């Protein structure tokens, strides 16, 4: 079926119900008003949403603290989000499947979806990424009803304590590093945060009663991240991450804390370094790794974008928006907002520097065969909603490591430990038990 003959070729006609409600939803939505209420929006702007092959668009007029929806020609917009009709059809299902839970997922990063393009002023699209993202969510709510969310009990007590230590790490030198711990179990486990974030991602897991009984848990912030002090080896904004500095810092923390046969677990770039830890297990002192979401490849490269390190783009808005759509749409809102906050809170250049390791800095193409899973078992876990690190990619990497296991996780995305700890913990416990049973 051609795009023009598809039922969703005329997007405004398909979204009649949602468009009718969108203006009202924008006027009453606290998040939309928080994103748009600023004197810096000194004149109205209009953006569009349309199906490829059609000029008919949903037009949204944005002004200081307000938004209005209408229909018209996309050429009247400063920029327009365009996708194939069948892609919008998937996006506007009550609970979309990956990668259709977000326009960023459709647009892609290392994996590109055919037919997606931004028309008009691309810089304005980047500047207003938080506004169009929230507008699309409200349009989805108006069309399909509020997105269903997993219920999550409100915590009444916290079991985590934190303090500072000094560690000596390659390249970084002597650093003042913040770490947290919880649990009384016999199995030590060290959690590693994602690029451009910090260890608060693991608070839900570290407060889980099952995990506290099973493990003694530790999480630290890399130098310059979260609550850790920056390295004196870098000028502000010049941060980068290499395999040797990353492995060296992990090994220094393991030694400083006196961890006994620890399992190392991390997501995204930390999922990649878990593979490096498995290769260099003796050096680190690790006796098992649980890579999450970053283990898709023994080598990953792509054409880098520089919006996350640009003097013309607000990183505290762009960085969290870039990753927000990697999560499950049904994850508790408070947890998704925590991820947004953590990515908004890091210093200039930290996220981009971390991705120096993620995109090309890690190269294990000739080294996966060197992993000894009898001494350091590897159990990979991949959230099905992660459009940048798919379960199929993870399985392909697991197949290169003799004795490695892999499992996909439904209803979870790129940040499984943060998105929905109650759904993630059973998978994590399964991986821990496998490692304990199989290592020598």
Coordinates of C-alpha atoms in Angstrom, one line a residue:
X1 CA 0.0 0.0 0.0
X2 CA 1.4 3.4 -0.9
X3 CA 1.7 6.1 1.7
X4 CA -1.0 8.3 0.0
X5 CA -3.6 5.5 0.0
X6 CA -2.9 4.5 3.6
X7 CA -5.8 5.3 6.1
X8 CA -3.4 7.5 8.1
X9 CA -2.1 9.5 5.2
X10 CA -4.2 12.4 6.3
X11 CA -3.1 12.7 9.9
X12 CA -5.6 15.4 11.0
X13 CA -8.6 13.4 9.9
X14 CA -7.4 10.3 11.9
X15 CA -6.6 12.4 15.0
X16 CA -9.9 14.4 15.0
X17 CA -10.7 13.4 18.5
X18 CA -7.2 14.1 19.9
X19 CA -7.0 17.5 18.1
X20 CA -10.3 18.6 19.6
X21 CA -9.0 18.0 23.1
X22 CA -5.4 19.1 22.6
X23 CA -5.8 22.8 23.3
X24 CA -7.6 22.1 26.5
X25 CA -5.1 19.5 27.6
X26 CA -2.2 21.9 27.0
X27 CA -3.9 24.7 29.0
X28 CA -4.4 22.4 32.0
X29 CA -1.2 20.3 31.9
X30 CA 1.4 21.3 34.5
X31 CA 4.3 19.8 32.7
X32 CA 3.4 21.6 29.4
X33 CA 3.1 24.9 31.3
X34 CA 6.4 24.3 33.1
X35 CA 8.1 23.8 29.7
X36 CA 6.6 26.8 28.0
X37 CA 6.3 29.5 30.7
X38 CA 9.3 31.7 30.1
X39 CA 9.8 35.3 28.9
X40 CA 12.5 33.9 26.6
X41 CA 9.6 32.8 24.2
X42 CA 9.2 36.4 23.1
X43 CA 7.1 35.6 20.0
X44 CA 4.8 32.7 19.0
X45 CA 6.2 29.7 17.1
X46 CA 4.3 27.0 15.2
X47 CA 5.3 23.4 14.7
X48 CA 3.6 20.8 12.7
X49 CA 2.9 17.0 12.8
X50 CA 2.2 15.3 9.5
X51 CA 2.3 12.0 7.6
X52 CA 4.8 11.8 4.8
X53 CA 3.4 12.5 1.4
X54 CA 0.7 14.8 2.7
X55 CA 0.6 18.6 3.2
X56 CA -2.1 18.4 5.8
X57 CA -0.8 18.8 9.3
X58 CA -1.7 19.2 12.9
X59 CA -0.3 22.6 13.8
X60 CA 0.5 23.7 17.3
X61 CA 1.0 27.4 18.1
X62 CA 3.3 27.9 21.1
X63 CA 3.6 31.1 23.1
X64 CA 4.8 32.0 26.6
X65 CA 2.8 29.6 28.9
X66 CA 0.3 28.5 26.3
X67 CA -0.4 26.3 23.3
X68 CA -3.2 26.1 20.7
X69 CA -3.9 23.3 18.3
X70 CA -5.4 23.6 14.8
X71 CA -5.0 22.0 11.4
X72 CA -3.5 23.4 8.2
X73 CA -0.6 23.2 5.7
X74 CA 2.7 22.1 7.2
X75 CA 4.5 24.9 5.3
X76 CA 3.0 27.3 7.8
X77 CA 5.1 25.7 10.6
X78 CA 8.7 26.6 11.7
X79 CA 9.4 22.8 11.7
X80 CA 7.4 19.7 11.2
X81 CA 7.7 16.2 12.6
X82 CA 7.1 13.8 9.6
X83 CA 6.7 10.0 9.6
X84 CA 5.1 7.4 7.4
X85 CA 1.4 6.9 7.9
X86 CA 1.9 3.4 9.2
X87 CA 4.4 4.7 11.7
X88 CA 1.9 7.3 13.1
X89 CA -0.7 4.5 13.2
X90 CA 1.6 2.5 15.5
X91 CA 2.5 5.6 17.6
X92 CA -1.2 6.3 18.3
X93 CA -2.1 2.9 19.5
X94 CA -3.2 2.9 23.2
X95 CA 0.1 1.2 24.2
X96 CA 2.6 1.4 21.4
X97 CA 5.3 -1.3 20.9
X98 CA 9.0 -0.3 20.5
X99 CA 10.2 1.9 18.9
X100 CA 6.9 3.7 18.4
X101 CA 6.5 4.8 22.1
X102 CA 8.3 8.1 21.1
X103 CA 9.2 10.2 18.1
X104 CA 12.9 9.9 19.1
X105 CA 12.5 6.2 18.9
X106 CA 11.1 6.5 15.5
X107 CA 13.7 9.0 14.5
X108 CA 16.4 6.7 15.8
X109 CA 20.0 7.0 16.8
X110 CA 22.3 4.1 16.0
X111 CA 19.2 2.5 14.4
X112 CA 17.4 4.6 11.9
X113 CA 13.7 4.1 10.9
X114 CA 13.0 4.7 7.3
X115 CA 10.6 7.5 6.4
X116 CA 11.2 9.7 9.5
X117 CA 12.4 13.3 8.9
X118 CA 12.2 16.7 10.4
X119 CA 11.2 19.4 7.9
X120 CA 12.1 23.0 8.2
X121 CA 14.2 24.6 10.9
X122 CA 16.0 21.6 12.5
X123 CA 17.7 23.8 15.1
X124 CA 14.3 25.0 16.3
X125 CA 13.2 21.3 16.5
X126 CA 16.2 20.7 18.8
X127 CA 15.5 23.8 20.9
X128 CA 11.8 22.9 21.4
X129 CA 12.3 19.1 21.9
X130 CA 10.8 19.2 25.4
X131 CA 7.7 21.1 24.1
X132 CA 6.9 18.9 21.1
X133 CA 7.6 15.7 23.1
X134 CA 5.0 16.7 25.8
X135 CA 2.6 17.9 23.1
X136 CA 2.7 14.5 21.3
X137 CA 2.0 12.8 24.7
X138 CA -1.0 15.0 25.3
X139 CA -2.2 14.4 21.7
X140 CA -1.9 10.7 22.4
X141 CA -3.9 11.1 25.6
X142 CA -6.6 13.1 23.8
X143 CA -6.8 10.4 21.1
X144 CA -6.5 7.2 23.1
X145 CA -7.1 8.2 26.7
X146 CA -4.4 8.5 29.5
X147 CA -1.5 6.0 29.1
X148 CA -1.8 3.1 31.5
X149 CA 0.9 3.1 34.1
X150 CA 2.2 0.4 36.4
X151 CA 1.1 1.0 40.0
X152 CA 4.0 1.6 42.4
X153 CA 3.8 1.7 46.2
X154 CA 5.0 4.9 47.8
X155 CA 8.1 4.1 49.9
X156 CA 7.9 4.8 53.6
X157 CA 11.5 4.1 54.6
X158 CA 14.9 4.3 52.9
X159 CA 17.7 1.8 53.6
X160 CA 20.6 3.5 51.7
X161 CA 23.6 5.2 53.2
X162 CA 26.3 7.1 51.4
X163 CA 29.7 8.6 51.9
X164 CA 32.9 9.7 50.1
X165 CA 36.1 7.8 49.4
X166 CA 39.3 8.7 47.6
X167 CA 40.4 6.5 44.7
X168 CA 43.3 6.5 42.3
X169 CA 42.2 5.9 38.7
X170 CA 44.1 5.9 35.4
X171 CA 43.9 9.3 33.6
X172 CA 41.5 10.7 36.2
X173 CA 44.2 10.5 39.0
X174 CA 43.2 10.9 42.6
X175 CA 39.4 11.5 42.8
X176 CA 36.9 12.1 45.6
X177 CA 34.1 9.7 44.7
X178 CA 30.6 9.3 46.2
X179 CA 29.2 5.8 46.8
X180 CA 26.1 4.4 48.4
X181 CA 25.4 1.0 49.9
X182 CA 22.5 -1.1 51.3
X183 CA 21.6 -4.7 52.1
X184 CA 23.0 -7.4 54.4
X185 CA 23.2 -10.3 52.0
X186 CA 26.3 -12.4 51.3
X187 CA 26.6 -11.6 47.6
X188 CA 28.4 -8.3 46.9
X189 CA 27.1 -6.5 43.8
X190 CA 28.4 -3.2 42.3
X191 CA 26.0 -1.2 40.2
X192 CA 27.2 1.2 37.5
X193 CA 25.1 4.1 36.2
X194 CA 24.5 5.0 32.6
X195 CA 26.2 7.8 30.5
X196 CA 25.5 11.3 31.8
X197 CA 23.8 10.2 35.0
X198 CA 24.6 8.9 38.5
X199 CA 24.0 6.1 41.0
X200 CA 20.6 7.4 42.1
X201 CA 19.2 5.3 39.2
X202 CA 19.5 2.2 41.5
X203 CA 17.7 3.5 44.6
X204 CA 14.6 1.5 43.8
X205 CA 16.6 -1.7 43.5
X206 CA 18.8 -1.0 46.5
X207 CA 15.7 -0.5 48.7
X208 CA 14.0 -3.7 47.5
X209 CA 13.6 -6.1 50.4
X210 CA 14.4 -9.1 48.2
X211 CA 17.7 -7.6 47.1
X212 CA 18.6 -6.4 50.6
X213 CA 18.3 -9.9 51.9
X214 CA 20.2 -11.5 49.0
X215 CA 23.0 -8.9 48.4
X216 CA 25.2 -6.3 49.8
X217 CA 24.8 -3.6 47.2
X218 CA 27.0 -0.7 46.2
X219 CA 26.7 2.0 43.6
X220 CA 29.1 4.9 42.9
X221 CA 29.1 8.0 40.8
X222 CA 32.0 8.3 38.3
X223 CA 34.3 11.3 38.8
X224 CA 32.5 14.5 37.7
X225 CA 29.1 12.7 37.7
X226 CA 26.3 13.3 40.2
X227 CA 27.7 13.8 43.7
X228 CA 31.3 12.8 42.9
X229 CA 33.9 15.6 42.5
X230 CA 35.4 16.3 39.0
X231 CA 38.8 15.0 38.1
X232 CA 41.6 17.6 38.2
X233 CA 42.9 16.1 35.0
X234 CA 40.2 17.7 32.8
X235 CA 39.2 21.2 32.2
X236 CA 35.4 21.8 32.7
X237 CA 33.7 20.6 29.5
X238 CA 36.6 18.4 28.3
X239 CA 35.5 15.2 30.0
X240 CA 36.0 12.0 28.0
X241 CA 35.9 8.3 28.9
X242 CA 38.1 5.4 27.8
X243 CA 38.1 1.8 28.6
X244 CA 41.2 2.0 30.7
X245 CA 40.0 4.9 32.8
X246 CA 36.6 3.3 33.2
X247 CA 38.0 -0.2 34.2
X248 CA 40.6 1.4 36.3
X249 CA 38.1 3.4 38.3
X250 CA 35.8 0.3 38.8
X251 CA 38.8 -1.7 40.0
X252 CA 39.9 1.0 42.4
X253 CA 36.4 1.2 43.9
X254 CA 36.2 -2.6 44.3
X255 CA 39.6 -2.6 46.0
X256 CA 38.9 0.4 48.2
X257 CA 35.5 -1.0 49.4
X258 CA 37.0 -4.5 49.9
X259 CA 34.3 -6.2 47.9
X260 CA 34.4 -10.0 48.0
X261 CA 33.8 -11.8 44.6
X262 CA 31.5 -9.0 43.4
X263 CA 29.1 -9.1 40.5
X264 CA 29.3 -6.0 38.4
X265 CA 26.0 -4.8 36.9
X266 CA 25.4 -1.8 34.7
X267 CA 23.3 -0.4 31.8
X268 CA 24.0 1.3 28.5
X269 CA 27.6 2.3 28.5
X270 CA 27.9 0.5 31.8
X271 CA 26.5 -2.6 30.1
X272 CA 29.3 -2.3 27.6
X273 CA 31.9 -2.0 30.3
X274 CA 30.5 -5.1 31.9
X275 CA 31.7 -6.9 28.9
X276 CA 35.1 -5.3 29.3
X277 CA 35.0 -6.3 33.0
X278 CA 34.3 -9.9 32.0
X279 CA 37.4 -9.8 29.7
X280 CA 39.5 -8.2 32.4
X281 CA 37.8 -9.9 35.4
X282 CA 41.0 -10.8 37.2
X283 CA 42.3 -7.2 37.0
X284 CA 39.0 -5.9 38.4
X285 CA 38.4 -8.7 40.9
X286 CA 34.9 -9.4 39.5
X287 CA 33.3 -12.9 39.6
X288 CA 30.3 -12.2 37.4
X289 CA 28.8 -9.5 35.3
X290 CA 25.2 -8.6 34.4
X291 CA 25.3 -6.3 31.4
X292 CA 22.0 -4.3 30.8
X293 CA 21.1 -2.5 27.6
X294 CA 24.6 -1.7 26.4
X295 CA 25.8 -5.1 25.4
X296 CA 24.3 -5.0 21.9
X297 CA 27.6 -5.1 20.2
X298 CA 31.3 -5.8 20.8
X299 CA 31.7 -2.5 18.8
X300 CA 29.2 0.3 18.2
X301 CA 29.8 3.3 16.1
X302 CA 27.6 5.9 14.4
X303 CA 27.7 9.5 13.1
X304 CA 27.7 11.5 16.3
X305 CA 25.4 14.4 16.9
X306 CA 26.7 17.4 18.8
X307 CA 23.5 18.8 20.3
X308 CA 24.6 17.3 23.6
X309 CA 27.7 19.5 23.6
X310 CA 26.7 22.6 21.7
X311 CA 27.0 26.3 22.8
X312 CA 23.7 26.8 21.0
X313 CA 21.6 24.1 22.7
X314 CA 20.5 23.9 26.4
X315 CA 21.9 20.4 27.4
X316 CA 19.7 20.4 30.6
X317 CA 16.7 20.2 28.3
X318 CA 18.1 18.3 25.3
X319 CA 20.0 15.5 27.0
X320 CA 17.0 14.2 29.1
X321 CA 14.7 14.5 26.2
X322 CA 17.0 12.5 23.9
X323 CA 16.8 9.5 26.3
X324 CA 13.3 9.9 27.7
X325 CA 11.7 8.0 24.9
X326 CA 13.9 5.0 25.4
X327 CA 11.7 3.9 28.4
X328 CA 8.6 1.8 28.6
X329 CA 5.5 4.0 28.1
X330 CA 3.8 2.2 31.0
X331 CA 6.6 2.8 33.6
X332 CA 5.5 4.8 36.7
X333 CA 5.7 8.5 35.8
X334 CA 7.7 9.3 38.9
X335 CA 10.5 7.0 37.8
X336 CA 10.6 8.4 34.2
X337 CA 10.7 11.9 35.7
X338 CA 13.7 10.8 37.9
X339 CA 15.6 9.8 34.7
X340 CA 14.7 13.1 33.2
X341 CA 16.0 14.9 36.3
X342 CA 19.2 13.0 36.5
X343 CA 20.1 13.7 32.8
X344 CA 19.2 17.3 33.3
X345 CA 21.4 17.7 36.3
X346 CA 24.9 16.7 34.9
X347 CA 27.6 19.2 34.0
X348 CA 28.4 20.4 30.5
X349 CA 30.1 17.8 28.3
X350 CA 29.7 14.9 30.7
X351 CA 27.1 13.0 28.7
X352 CA 28.9 13.6 25.4
X353 CA 32.3 12.6 26.9
X354 CA 30.8 9.4 28.3
X355 CA 29.5 8.5 24.8
X356 CA 33.1 8.7 23.5
X357 CA 33.4 5.3 25.2
X358 CA 29.9 4.1 24.1
X359 CA 30.3 4.9 20.4
X360 CA 33.6 3.5 19.3
X361 CA 35.6 3.7 22.5
X362 CA 34.7 0.2 23.4
X363 CA 36.0 -2.4 20.9
X364 CA 35.6 -6.0 21.9
X365 CA 35.4 -7.5 18.4
X366 CA 38.4 -9.7 18.8
X367 CA 38.0 -10.2 22.6
X368 CA 34.6 -11.8 23.3
X369 CA 36.3 -15.2 22.8
X370 CA 38.6 -14.4 25.8
X371 CA 35.7 -14.2 28.3
X372 CA 36.0 -17.2 30.8
X373 CA 32.4 -17.6 31.9
X374 CA 33.5 -20.3 34.4
X375 CA 35.4 -17.7 36.4
X376 CA 33.3 -14.7 35.4
X377 CA 29.8 -15.8 34.3
X378 CA 27.9 -13.3 32.0
X379 CA 24.1 -13.0 32.1
X380 CA 22.7 -10.3 29.9
X381 CA 19.3 -8.6 30.4
X382 CA 17.6 -6.4 27.8
X383 CA 14.5 -4.4 28.1
X384 CA 12.2 -4.9 25.1
X385 CA 11.3 -1.2 24.9
X386 CA 14.9 -0.1 24.3
X387 CA 14.9 0.9 20.6
X388 CA 18.7 1.6 20.6
X389 CA 19.7 -1.8 22.2
X390 CA 17.3 -4.5 21.1
X391 CA 17.1 -8.0 22.5
X392 CA 18.1 -9.4 19.1
X393 CA 21.3 -7.4 19.2
X394 CA 22.1 -8.5 22.7
X395 CA 21.5 -12.2 21.8
X396 CA 23.9 -11.8 18.9
X397 CA 26.6 -10.6 21.3
X398 CA 25.8 -13.4 23.8
X399 CA 26.2 -15.9 21.1
X400 CA 29.9 -14.8 20.7
X401 CA 30.6 -15.6 24.4
X402 CA 30.9 -19.3 25.2
X403 CA 28.6 -20.0 28.2
X404 CA 26.9 -16.5 28.3
X405 CA 23.2 -16.2 28.9
X406 CA 20.7 -13.6 27.7
X407 CA 17.1 -12.8 28.6
X408 CA 14.8 -10.2 27.2
X409 CA 12.5 -8.3 29.7
X410 CA 9.0 -7.2 28.7
X411 CA 7.6 -3.8 29.8
X412 CA 11.1 -2.4 30.4
X413 CA 13.3 -0.2 28.4
X414 CA 16.8 1.4 28.4
X415 CA 16.8 2.1 32.2
X416 CA 15.2 -1.1 33.7
X417 CA 16.5 -0.6 37.2
X418 CA 15.0 2.9 37.4
X419 CA 11.9 2.6 35.2
X420 CA 10.2 -0.2 37.2
X421 CA 12.3 -1.8 40.0
X422 CA 9.6 -4.2 41.0
X423 CA 9.5 -5.7 37.5
X424 CA 13.2 -5.6 37.1
X425 CA 14.3 -7.3 40.4
X426 CA 13.0 -10.8 39.6
X427 CA 15.1 -10.8 36.4
X428 CA 18.1 -9.5 38.3
X429 CA 17.7 -12.2 41.0
X430 CA 17.6 -14.9 38.3
X431 CA 20.9 -13.6 36.8
X432 CA 22.5 -13.4 40.3
X433 CA 21.5 -17.0 41.1
X434 CA 22.8 -18.3 37.7
X435 CA 26.2 -16.6 38.3
X436 CA 26.4 -18.1 41.8
X437 CA 25.6 -21.6 40.6
X438 CA 27.9 -21.6 37.6
X439 CA 31.1 -19.8 38.6
X440 CA 34.0 -21.9 39.9

